Coordinates of C-alpha atoms (C1' of nucleotides) and ligand atoms in Angstrom, one line a residue:
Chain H
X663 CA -49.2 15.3 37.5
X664 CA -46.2 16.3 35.6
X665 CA -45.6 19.3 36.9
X666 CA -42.0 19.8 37.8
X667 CA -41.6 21.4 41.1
X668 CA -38.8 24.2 41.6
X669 CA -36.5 21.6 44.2
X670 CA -36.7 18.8 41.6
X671 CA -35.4 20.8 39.1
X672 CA -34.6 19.0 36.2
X673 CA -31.7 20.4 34.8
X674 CA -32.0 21.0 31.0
X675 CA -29.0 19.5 29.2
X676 CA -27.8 21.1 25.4
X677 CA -28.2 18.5 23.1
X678 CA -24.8 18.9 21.9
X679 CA -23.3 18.5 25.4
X680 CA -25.8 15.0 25.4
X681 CA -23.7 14.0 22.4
X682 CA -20.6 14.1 23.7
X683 CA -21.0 12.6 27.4
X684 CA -20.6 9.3 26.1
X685 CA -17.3 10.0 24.9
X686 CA -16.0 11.5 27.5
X687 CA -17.8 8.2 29.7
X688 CA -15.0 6.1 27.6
X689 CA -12.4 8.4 27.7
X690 CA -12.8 8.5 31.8
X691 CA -13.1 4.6 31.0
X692 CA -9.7 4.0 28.9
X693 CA -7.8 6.5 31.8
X694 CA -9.4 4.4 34.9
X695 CA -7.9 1.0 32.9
X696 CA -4.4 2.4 32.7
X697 CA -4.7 3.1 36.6
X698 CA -5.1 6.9 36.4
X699 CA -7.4 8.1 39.6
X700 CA -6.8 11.6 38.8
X701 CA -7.3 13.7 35.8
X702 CA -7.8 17.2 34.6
X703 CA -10.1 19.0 32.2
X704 CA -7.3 19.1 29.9
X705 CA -6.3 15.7 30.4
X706 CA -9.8 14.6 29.4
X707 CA -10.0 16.9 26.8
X708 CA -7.0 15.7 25.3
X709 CA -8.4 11.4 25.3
X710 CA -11.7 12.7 24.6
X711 CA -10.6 14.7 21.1
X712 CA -12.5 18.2 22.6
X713 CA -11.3 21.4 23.6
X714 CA -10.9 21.7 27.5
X715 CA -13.2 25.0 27.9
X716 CA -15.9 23.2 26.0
X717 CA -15.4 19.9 28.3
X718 CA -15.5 21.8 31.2
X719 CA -18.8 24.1 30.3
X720 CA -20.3 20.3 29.1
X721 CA -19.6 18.8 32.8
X722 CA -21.2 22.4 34.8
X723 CA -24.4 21.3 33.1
X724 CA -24.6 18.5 35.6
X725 CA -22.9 19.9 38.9
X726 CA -19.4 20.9 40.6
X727 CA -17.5 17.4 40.2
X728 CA -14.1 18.5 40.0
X729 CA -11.9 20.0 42.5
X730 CA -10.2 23.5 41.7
X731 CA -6.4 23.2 41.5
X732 CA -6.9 19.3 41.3
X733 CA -9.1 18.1 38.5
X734 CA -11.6 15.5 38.8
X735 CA -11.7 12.1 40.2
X736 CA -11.3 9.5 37.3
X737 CA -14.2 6.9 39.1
X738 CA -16.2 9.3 40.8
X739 CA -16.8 11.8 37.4
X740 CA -17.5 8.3 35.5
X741 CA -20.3 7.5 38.0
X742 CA -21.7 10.7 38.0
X743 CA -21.9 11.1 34.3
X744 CA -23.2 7.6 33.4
X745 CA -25.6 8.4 36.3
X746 CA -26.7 11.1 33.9
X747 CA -27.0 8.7 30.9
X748 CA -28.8 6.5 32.5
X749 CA -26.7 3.8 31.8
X750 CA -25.7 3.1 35.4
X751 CA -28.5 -0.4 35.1
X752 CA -28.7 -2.2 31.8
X753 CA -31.2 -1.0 29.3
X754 CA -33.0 -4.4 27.2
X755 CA -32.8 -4.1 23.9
X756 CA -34.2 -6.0 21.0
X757 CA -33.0 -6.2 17.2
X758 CA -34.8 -6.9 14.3
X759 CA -33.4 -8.0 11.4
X760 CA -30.8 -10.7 11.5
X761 CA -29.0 -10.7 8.2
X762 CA -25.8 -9.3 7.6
X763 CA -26.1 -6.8 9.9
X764 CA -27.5 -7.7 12.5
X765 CA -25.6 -10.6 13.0
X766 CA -22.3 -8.2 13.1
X767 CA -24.3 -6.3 15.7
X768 CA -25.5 -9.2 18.2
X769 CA -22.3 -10.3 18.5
X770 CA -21.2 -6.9 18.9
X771 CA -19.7 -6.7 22.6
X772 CA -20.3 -3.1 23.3
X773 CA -23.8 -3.7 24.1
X774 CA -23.3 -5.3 27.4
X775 CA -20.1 -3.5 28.4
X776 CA -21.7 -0.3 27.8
X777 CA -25.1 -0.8 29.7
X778 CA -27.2 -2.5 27.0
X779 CA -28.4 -5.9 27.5
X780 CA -29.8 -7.7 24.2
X781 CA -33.1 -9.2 25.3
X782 CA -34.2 -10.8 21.8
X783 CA -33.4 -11.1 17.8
X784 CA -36.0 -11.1 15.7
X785 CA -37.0 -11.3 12.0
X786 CA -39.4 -12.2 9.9
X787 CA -37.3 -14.9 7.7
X788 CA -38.6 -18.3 9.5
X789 CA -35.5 -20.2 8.2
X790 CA -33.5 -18.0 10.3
X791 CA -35.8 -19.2 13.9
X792 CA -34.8 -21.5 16.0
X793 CA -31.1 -20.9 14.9
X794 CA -28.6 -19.2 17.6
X795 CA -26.8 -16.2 17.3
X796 CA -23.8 -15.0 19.4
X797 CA -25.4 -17.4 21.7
X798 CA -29.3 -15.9 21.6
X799 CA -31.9 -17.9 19.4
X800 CA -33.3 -15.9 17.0
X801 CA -37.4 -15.6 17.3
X802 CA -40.1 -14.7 14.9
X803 CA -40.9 -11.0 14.5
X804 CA -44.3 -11.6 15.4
X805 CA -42.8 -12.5 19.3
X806 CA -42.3 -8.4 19.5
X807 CA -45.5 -7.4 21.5
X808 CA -44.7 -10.4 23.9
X809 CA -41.0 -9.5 24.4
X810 CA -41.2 -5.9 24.8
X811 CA -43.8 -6.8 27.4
X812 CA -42.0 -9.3 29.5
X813 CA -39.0 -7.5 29.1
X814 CA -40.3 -3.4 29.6
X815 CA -38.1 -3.0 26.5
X816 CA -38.2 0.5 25.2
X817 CA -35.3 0.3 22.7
X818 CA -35.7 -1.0 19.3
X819 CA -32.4 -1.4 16.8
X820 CA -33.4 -2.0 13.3
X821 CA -31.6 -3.5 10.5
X822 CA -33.7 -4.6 8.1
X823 CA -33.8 -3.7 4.6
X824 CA -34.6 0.1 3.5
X825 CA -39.0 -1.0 2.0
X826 CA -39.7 -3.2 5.7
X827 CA -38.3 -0.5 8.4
X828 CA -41.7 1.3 8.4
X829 CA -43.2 -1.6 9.3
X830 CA -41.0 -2.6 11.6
X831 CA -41.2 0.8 13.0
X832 CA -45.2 1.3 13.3
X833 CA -44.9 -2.5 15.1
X834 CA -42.1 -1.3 17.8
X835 CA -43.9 1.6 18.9
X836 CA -47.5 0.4 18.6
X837 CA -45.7 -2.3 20.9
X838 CA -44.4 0.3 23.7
X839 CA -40.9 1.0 22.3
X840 CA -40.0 4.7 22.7
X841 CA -36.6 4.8 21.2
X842 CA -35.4 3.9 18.0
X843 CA -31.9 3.4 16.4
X844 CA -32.4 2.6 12.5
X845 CA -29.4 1.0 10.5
X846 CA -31.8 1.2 7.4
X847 CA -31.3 4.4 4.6
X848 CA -34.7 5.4 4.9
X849 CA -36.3 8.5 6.6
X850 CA -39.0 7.2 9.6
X851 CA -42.0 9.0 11.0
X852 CA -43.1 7.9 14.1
X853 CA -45.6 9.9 16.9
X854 CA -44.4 12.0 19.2
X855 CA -42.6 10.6 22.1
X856 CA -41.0 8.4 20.1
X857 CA -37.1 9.0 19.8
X858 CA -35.1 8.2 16.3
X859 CA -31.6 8.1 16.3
X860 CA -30.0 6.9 12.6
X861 CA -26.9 5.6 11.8
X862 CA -26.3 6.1 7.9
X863 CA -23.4 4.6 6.4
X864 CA -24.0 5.8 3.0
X865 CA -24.4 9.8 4.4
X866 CA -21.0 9.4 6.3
X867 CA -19.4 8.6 2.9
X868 CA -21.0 11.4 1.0
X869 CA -20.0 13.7 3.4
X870 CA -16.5 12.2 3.5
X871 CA -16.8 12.4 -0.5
X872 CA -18.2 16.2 -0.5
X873 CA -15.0 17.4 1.4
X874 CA -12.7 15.2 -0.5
X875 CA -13.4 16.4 -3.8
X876 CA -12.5 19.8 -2.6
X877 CA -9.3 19.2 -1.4
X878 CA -8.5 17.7 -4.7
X879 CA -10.2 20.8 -6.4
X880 CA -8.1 23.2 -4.6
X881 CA -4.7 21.0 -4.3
X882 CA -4.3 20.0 -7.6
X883 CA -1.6 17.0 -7.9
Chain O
X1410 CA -19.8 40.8 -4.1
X1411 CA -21.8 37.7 -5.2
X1412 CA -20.4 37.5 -8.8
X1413 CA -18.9 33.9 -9.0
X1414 CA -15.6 34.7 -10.5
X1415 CA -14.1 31.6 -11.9
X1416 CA -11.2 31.6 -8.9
X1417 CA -13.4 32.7 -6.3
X1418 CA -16.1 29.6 -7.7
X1419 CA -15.8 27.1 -4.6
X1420 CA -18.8 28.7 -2.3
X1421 CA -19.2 27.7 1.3
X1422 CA -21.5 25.5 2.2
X1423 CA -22.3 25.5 5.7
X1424 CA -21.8 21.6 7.7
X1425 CA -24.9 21.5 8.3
X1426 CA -26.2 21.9 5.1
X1427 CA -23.9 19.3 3.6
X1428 CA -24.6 16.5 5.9
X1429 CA -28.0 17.0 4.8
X1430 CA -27.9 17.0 1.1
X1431 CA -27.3 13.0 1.2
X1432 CA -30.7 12.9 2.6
X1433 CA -32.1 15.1 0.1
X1434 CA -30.0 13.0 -2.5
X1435 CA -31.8 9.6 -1.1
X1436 CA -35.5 11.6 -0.9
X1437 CA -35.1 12.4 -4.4
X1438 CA -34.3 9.3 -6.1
X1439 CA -37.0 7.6 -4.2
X1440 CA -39.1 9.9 -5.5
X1441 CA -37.6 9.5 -9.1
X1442 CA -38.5 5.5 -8.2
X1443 CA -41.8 6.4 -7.7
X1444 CA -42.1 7.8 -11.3
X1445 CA -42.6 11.5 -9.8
X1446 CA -40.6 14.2 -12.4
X1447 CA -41.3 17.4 -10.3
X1448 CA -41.8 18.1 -6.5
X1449 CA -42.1 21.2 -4.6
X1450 CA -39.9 22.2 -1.6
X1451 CA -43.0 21.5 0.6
X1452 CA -43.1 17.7 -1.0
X1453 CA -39.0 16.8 -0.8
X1454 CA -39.1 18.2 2.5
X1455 CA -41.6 16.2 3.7
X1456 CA -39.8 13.3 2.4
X1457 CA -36.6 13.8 3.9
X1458 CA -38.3 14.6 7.3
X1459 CA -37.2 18.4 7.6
X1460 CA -38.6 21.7 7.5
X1461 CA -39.4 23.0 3.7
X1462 CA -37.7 26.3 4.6
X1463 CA -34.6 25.0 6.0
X1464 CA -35.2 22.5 3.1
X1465 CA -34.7 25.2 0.1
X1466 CA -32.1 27.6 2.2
X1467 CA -30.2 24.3 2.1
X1468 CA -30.8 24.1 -1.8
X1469 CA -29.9 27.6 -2.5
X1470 CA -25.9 27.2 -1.1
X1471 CA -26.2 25.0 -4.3
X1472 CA -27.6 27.7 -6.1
X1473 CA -31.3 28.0 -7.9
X1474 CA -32.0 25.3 -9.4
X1475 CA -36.2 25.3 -8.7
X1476 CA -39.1 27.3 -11.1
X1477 CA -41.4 29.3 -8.3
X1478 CA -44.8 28.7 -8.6
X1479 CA -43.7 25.2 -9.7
X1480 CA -41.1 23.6 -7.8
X1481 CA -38.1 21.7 -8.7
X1482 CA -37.3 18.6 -11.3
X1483 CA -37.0 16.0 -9.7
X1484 CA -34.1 14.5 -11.7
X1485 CA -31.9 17.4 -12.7
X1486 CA -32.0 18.5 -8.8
X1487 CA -30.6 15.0 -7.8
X1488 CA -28.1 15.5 -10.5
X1489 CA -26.8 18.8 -9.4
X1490 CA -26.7 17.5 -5.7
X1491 CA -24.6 14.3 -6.6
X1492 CA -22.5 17.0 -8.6
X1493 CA -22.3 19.1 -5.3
X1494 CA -21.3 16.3 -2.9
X1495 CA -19.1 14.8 -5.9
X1496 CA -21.0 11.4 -6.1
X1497 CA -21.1 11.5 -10.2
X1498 CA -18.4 8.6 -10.6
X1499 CA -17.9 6.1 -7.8
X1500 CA -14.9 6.6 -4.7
X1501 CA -12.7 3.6 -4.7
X1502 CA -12.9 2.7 -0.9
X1503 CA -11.1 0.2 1.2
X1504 CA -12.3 -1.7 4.1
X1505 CA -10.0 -2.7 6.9
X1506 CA -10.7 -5.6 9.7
X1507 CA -13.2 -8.4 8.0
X1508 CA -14.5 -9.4 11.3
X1509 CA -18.5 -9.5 12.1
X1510 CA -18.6 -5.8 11.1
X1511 CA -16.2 -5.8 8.1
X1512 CA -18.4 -8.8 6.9
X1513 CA -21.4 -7.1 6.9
X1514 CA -19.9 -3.5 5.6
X1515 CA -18.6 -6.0 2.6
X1516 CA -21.9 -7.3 2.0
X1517 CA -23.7 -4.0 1.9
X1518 CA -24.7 -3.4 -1.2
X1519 CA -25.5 0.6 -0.7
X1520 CA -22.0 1.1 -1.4
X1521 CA -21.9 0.8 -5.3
X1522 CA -25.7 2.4 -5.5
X1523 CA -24.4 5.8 -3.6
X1524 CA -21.5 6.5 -5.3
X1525 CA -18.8 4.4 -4.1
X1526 CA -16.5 1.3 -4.9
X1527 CA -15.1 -1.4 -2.7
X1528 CA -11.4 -2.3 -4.2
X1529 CA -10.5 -4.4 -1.6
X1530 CA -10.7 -6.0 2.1
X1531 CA -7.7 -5.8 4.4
X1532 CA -7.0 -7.7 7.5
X1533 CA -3.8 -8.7 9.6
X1534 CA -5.1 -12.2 10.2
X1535 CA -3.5 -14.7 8.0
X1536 CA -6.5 -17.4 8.6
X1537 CA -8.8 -15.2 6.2
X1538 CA -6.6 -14.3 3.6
X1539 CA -7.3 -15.5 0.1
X1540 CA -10.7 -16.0 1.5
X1541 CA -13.6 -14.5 -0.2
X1542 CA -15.8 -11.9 1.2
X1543 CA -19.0 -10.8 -1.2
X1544 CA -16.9 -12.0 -4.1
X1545 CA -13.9 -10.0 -3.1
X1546 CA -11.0 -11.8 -1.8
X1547 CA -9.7 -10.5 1.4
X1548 CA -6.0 -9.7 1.3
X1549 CA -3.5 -8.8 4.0
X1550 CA -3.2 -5.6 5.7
X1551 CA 0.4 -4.8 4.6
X1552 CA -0.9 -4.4 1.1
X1553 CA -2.1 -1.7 2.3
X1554 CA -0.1 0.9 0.5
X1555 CA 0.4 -0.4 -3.3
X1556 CA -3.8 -1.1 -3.2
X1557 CA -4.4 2.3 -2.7
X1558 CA -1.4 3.7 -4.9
X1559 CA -2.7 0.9 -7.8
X1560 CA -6.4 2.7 -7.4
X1561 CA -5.6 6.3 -5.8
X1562 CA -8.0 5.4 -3.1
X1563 CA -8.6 8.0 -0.9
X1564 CA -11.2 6.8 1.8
X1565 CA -10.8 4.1 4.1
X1566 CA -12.7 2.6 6.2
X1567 CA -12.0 1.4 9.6
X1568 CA -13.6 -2.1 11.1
X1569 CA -10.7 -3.5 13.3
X1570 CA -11.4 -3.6 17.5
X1571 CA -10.6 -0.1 19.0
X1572 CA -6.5 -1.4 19.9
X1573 CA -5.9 -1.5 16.7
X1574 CA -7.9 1.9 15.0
X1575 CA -4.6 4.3 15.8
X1576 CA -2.4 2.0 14.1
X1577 CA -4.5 1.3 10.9
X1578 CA -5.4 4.9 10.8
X1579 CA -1.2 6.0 10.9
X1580 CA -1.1 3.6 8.3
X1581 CA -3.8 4.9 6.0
X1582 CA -2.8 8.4 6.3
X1583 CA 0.7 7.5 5.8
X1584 CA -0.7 5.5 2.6
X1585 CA -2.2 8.7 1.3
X1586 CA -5.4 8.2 2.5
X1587 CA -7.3 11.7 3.6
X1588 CA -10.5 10.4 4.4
X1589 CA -11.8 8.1 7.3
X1590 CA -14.7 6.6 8.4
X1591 CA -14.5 4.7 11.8
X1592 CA -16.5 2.3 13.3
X1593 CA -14.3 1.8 16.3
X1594 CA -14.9 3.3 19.8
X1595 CA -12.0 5.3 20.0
X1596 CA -10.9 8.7 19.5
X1597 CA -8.4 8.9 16.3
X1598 CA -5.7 11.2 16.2
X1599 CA -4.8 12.6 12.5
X1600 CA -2.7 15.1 10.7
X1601 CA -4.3 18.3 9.6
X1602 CA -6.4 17.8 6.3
X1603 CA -7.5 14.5 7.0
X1604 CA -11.4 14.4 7.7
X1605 CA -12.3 11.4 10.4
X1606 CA -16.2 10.4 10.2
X1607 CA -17.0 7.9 13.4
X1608 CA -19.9 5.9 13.3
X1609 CA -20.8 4.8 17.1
X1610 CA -23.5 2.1 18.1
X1611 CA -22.8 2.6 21.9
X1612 CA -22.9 6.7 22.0
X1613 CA -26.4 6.4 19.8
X1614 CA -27.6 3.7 21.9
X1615 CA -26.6 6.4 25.3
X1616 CA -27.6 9.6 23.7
X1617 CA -31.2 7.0 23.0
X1618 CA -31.2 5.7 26.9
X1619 CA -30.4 9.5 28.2
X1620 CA -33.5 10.8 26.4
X1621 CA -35.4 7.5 27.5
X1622 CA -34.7 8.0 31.2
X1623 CA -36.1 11.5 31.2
X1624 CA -39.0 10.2 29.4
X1625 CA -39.8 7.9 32.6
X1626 CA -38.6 10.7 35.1
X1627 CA -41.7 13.0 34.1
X1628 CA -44.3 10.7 32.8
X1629 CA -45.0 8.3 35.8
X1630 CA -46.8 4.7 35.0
Chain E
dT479 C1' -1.3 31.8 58.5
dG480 C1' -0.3 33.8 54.1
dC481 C1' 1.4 33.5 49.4
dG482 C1' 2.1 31.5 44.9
dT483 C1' 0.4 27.9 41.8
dT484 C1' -3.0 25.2 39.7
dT485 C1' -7.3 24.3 37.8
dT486 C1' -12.2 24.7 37.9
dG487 C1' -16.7 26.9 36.9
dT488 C1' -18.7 30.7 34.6
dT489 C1' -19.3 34.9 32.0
dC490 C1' -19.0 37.1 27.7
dT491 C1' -18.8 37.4 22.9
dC492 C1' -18.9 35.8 18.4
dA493 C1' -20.2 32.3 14.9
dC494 C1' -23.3 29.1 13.2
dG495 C1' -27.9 27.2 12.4
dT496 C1' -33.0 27.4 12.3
dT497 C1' -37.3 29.4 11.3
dC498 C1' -40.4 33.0 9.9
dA499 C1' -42.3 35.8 6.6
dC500 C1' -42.6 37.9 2.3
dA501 C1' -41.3 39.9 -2.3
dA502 C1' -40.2 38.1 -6.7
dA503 C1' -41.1 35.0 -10.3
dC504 C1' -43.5 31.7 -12.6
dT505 C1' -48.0 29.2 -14.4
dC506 C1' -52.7 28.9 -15.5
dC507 C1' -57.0 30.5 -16.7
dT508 C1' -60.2 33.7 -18.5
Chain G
dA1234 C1' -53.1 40.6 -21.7
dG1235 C1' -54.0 40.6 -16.9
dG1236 C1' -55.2 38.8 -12.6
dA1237 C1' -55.3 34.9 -9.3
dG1238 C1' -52.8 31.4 -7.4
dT1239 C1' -48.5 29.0 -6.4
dT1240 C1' -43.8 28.3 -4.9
dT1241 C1' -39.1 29.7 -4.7
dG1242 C1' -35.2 32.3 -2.8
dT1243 C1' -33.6 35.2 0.9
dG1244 C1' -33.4 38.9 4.5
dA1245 C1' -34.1 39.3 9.3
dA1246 C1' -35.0 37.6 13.9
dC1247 C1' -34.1 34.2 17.0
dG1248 C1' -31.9 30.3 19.3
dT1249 C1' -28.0 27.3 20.2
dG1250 C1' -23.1 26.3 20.5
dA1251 C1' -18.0 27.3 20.7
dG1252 C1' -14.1 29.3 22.6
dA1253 C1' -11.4 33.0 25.1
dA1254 C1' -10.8 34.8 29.3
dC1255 C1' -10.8 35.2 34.1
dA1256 C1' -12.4 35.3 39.1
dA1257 C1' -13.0 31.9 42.6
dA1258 C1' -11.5 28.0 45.0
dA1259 C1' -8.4 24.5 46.4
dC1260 C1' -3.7 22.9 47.5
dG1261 C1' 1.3 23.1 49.0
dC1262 C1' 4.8 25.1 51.4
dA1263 C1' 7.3 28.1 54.2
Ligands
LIG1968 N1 -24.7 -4.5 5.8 C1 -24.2 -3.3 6.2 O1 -23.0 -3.2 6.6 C2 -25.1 -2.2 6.3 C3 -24.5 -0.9 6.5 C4 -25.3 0.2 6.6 C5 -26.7 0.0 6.5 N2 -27.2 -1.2 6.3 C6 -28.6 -1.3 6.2 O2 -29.1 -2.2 7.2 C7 -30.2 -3.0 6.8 C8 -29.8 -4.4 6.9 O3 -28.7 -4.7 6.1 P1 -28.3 -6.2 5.9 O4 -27.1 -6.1 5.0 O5 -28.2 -6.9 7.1 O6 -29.5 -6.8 5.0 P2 -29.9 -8.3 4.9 O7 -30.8 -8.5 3.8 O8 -28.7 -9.2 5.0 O9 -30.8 -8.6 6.3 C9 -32.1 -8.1 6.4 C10 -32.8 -9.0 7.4 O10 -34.1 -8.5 7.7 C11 -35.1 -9.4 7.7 N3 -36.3 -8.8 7.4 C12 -36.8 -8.3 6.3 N4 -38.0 -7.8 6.5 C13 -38.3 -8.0 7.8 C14 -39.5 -7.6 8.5 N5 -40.5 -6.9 8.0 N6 -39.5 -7.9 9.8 C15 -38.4 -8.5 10.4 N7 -37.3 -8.9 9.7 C16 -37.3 -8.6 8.4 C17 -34.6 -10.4 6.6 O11 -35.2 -11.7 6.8 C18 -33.1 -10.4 6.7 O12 -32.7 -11.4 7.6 C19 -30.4 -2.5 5.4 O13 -31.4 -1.5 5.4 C20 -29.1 -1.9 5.0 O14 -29.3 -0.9 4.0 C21 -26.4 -2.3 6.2
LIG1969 N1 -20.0 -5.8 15.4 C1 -20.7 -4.6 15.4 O1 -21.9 -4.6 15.1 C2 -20.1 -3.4 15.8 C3 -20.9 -2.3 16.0 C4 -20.3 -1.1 16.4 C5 -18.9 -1.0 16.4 N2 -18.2 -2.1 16.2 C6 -16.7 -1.9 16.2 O2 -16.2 -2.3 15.0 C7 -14.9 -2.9 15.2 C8 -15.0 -4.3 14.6 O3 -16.0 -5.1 15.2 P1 -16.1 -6.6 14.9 O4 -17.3 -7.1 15.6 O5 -16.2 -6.8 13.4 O6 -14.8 -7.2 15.5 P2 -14.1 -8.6 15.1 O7 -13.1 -8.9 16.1 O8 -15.1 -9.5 14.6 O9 -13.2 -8.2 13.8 C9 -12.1 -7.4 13.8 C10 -11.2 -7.8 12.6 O10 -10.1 -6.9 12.5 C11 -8.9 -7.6 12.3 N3 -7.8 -6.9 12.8 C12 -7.3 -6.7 14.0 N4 -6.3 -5.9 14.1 C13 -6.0 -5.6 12.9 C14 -5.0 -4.8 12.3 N5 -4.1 -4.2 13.0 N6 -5.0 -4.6 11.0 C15 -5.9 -5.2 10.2 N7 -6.9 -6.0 10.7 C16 -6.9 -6.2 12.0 C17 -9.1 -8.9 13.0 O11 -8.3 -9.9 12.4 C18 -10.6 -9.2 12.8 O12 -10.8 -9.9 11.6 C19 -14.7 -2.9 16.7 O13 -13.9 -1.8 17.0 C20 -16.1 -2.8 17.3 O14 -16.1 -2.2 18.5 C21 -18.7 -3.3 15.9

DNA sequence: TGCGTTTTGTTCTCACGTTCACAAACTCCT
DNA sequence: AGGAGTTTGTGAACGTGAGAACAAAACGCA
């Protein structure tokens, strides 16, 4: 059954407040490295880049960590909202598509540091297999099924080019993978159940572009 | 009251909306590639994977550019969206911090196709310099300010390890730059009218395994 | 203990964003 | 020309998010 009984209550998070834990995560990380044990909301606010009221309302949604007149402690507030994440054990990952871009991101070091464990590349160029990268040999695409398997992977990264990430897509999930973060500039459909995430170089610019022509429209030179 | 006054001409458009009309942008000259002169709302919607009504409330900030009971052309609409976001002639861009990332971001070839222009890749170590990069040659960071002086750059782009962002950033605003996109995984600081984009692997990969662990909270085996 | 200080957790209000639903406007066909 | 069919553009309802403000809770100190 998946009823949810009243004691288990699973506490329903905003989406935007989802967003932003990881930052504040590595904002509580960079203050525990320069020693600090103790911190408050506007403290946090302040490394995070948000306004305190709003950090504060973000942290109620998952319980009473602080101390009033104190603040909250800098290693017990980090546990409690990676705890949260999910990201207190390492989640596998797999990447397909090892060109320029994926090479920049298996050797990217946040994975592990950040509870991400790269479990397999993969792509579909066979002059690529066999080769090693950032110290993992990179595998034929058609490997997916069996590595998801072995592995209970159930997050996909794709960076492939723009025509093959459909594909790529339609494989991961008819494979078992459940979430999704696509490098490539194309819009994917997948069932539901199935999380996408995008990260779109190309948008950031425009939008960058949008606001930049009207300062220059407004401020002439 | 909605008379567009030639002073008064610079309309709102909401965040939202603007961070979507890249998508439409993209939707539409796929469609374009696919020989297709007119589409509905229903049809371009589809195709950039959002709801046809929030689809043409986005496209009627722009203003109304569609024929009811037919739809919208297909290549006029794309131009009067790259007029809106300001993508008609290309943004000189520069990239700073050729490392795994900067290598790949040099390589991308989405940057000329959407509007914007590489004019050159900085970094502080000596051992690349002179080097080239996807046929540009990679010149040191201290060239910073008379590259974008030479070629009025005004966004930059930020691939250098997180130690390093603040400084780089300080630099670029101090340069004249008033646009930022930053790959690193830290929080920049910047004087007002400077717009900071971030582009974060680890927060997408968390906000993915958050979702992912509720997932396996309510749906046993 | 009691008082002043600090800082959290929460409530309230306003702004922004999404979606529905439909009149207006256009085409096509007879 | 007129009616049937189609699709846009937008007002209105609803939902989500941001920020100000403050009561409640903890601490320190006399
Ligand atoms: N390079 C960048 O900085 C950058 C930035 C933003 C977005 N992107 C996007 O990321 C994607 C990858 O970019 P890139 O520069 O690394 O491209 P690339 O051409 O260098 O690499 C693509 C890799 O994918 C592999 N591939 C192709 N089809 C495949 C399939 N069906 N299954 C498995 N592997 C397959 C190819 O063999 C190749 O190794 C593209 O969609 C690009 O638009 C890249
Ligand atoms: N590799 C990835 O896929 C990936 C993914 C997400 C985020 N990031 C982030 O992007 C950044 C770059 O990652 P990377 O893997 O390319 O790192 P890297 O170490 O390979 O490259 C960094 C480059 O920046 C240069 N640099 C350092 N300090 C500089 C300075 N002050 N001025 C100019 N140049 C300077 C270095 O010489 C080096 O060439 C990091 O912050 C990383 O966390 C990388």
């Amino acid at each position: 059954m998946t009823a949810r009984t009243p004691t288990d209550a699973v506490r329903d998070i905003p989406e935007a407040t989802v967003a932003r834990l990881p930052v504040y995560l590595r904002a509580l990380t960079a203050l525990a490295d320069q020693g600090i044990t103790t911190c408050s909301s506007e403290d946090l606010a302040t490394a995070a880049g948000v306004n305190s009221a709003k950090l504060r309302k973000d942290l109620s949604y998952l319980g009473s960590y602080g101390t009033r007149g104190v603040g909250y402690d800098v290693d017990y507030l980090r546990y409690q909202i990676a705890r949260e994440i999910g990201v207190t054990q390492d989640w596998p990952v797999v990447i397909v598509g090892i060109g320029n871009l994926g090479h920049a991101l298996a050797n990217f070091s946040g994975f592990r540091s950040r509870g991400f464990r790269v479990v397999a590349l993969l792509d579909a160029d066979p002059a690529l297999h066999e080769q090693q990268v950032a110290g993992i040999v990179v595998r034929p695409f058609d490997d997916l099924e069996q590595i998801v398997r072995e592995n209970d992977v159930a997050i996909g990264v794709i960076s492939v080019p723009a025509f093959a990430a459909q594909d790529v897509a339609d494989r991961m999930v008819a494979a078992g993978i459940s979430s999704i973060l696509n490098f490539a500039p194309t819009v994917l459909s997948v069932p539901p159940g199935v999380d996408v995430r995008k990260v779109d170089l190309s948008i950031e610019l425009q939008i960058l572009a949008y606001h930049e022509q009207r300062k220059a429209h407004g401020e002439p030179v």
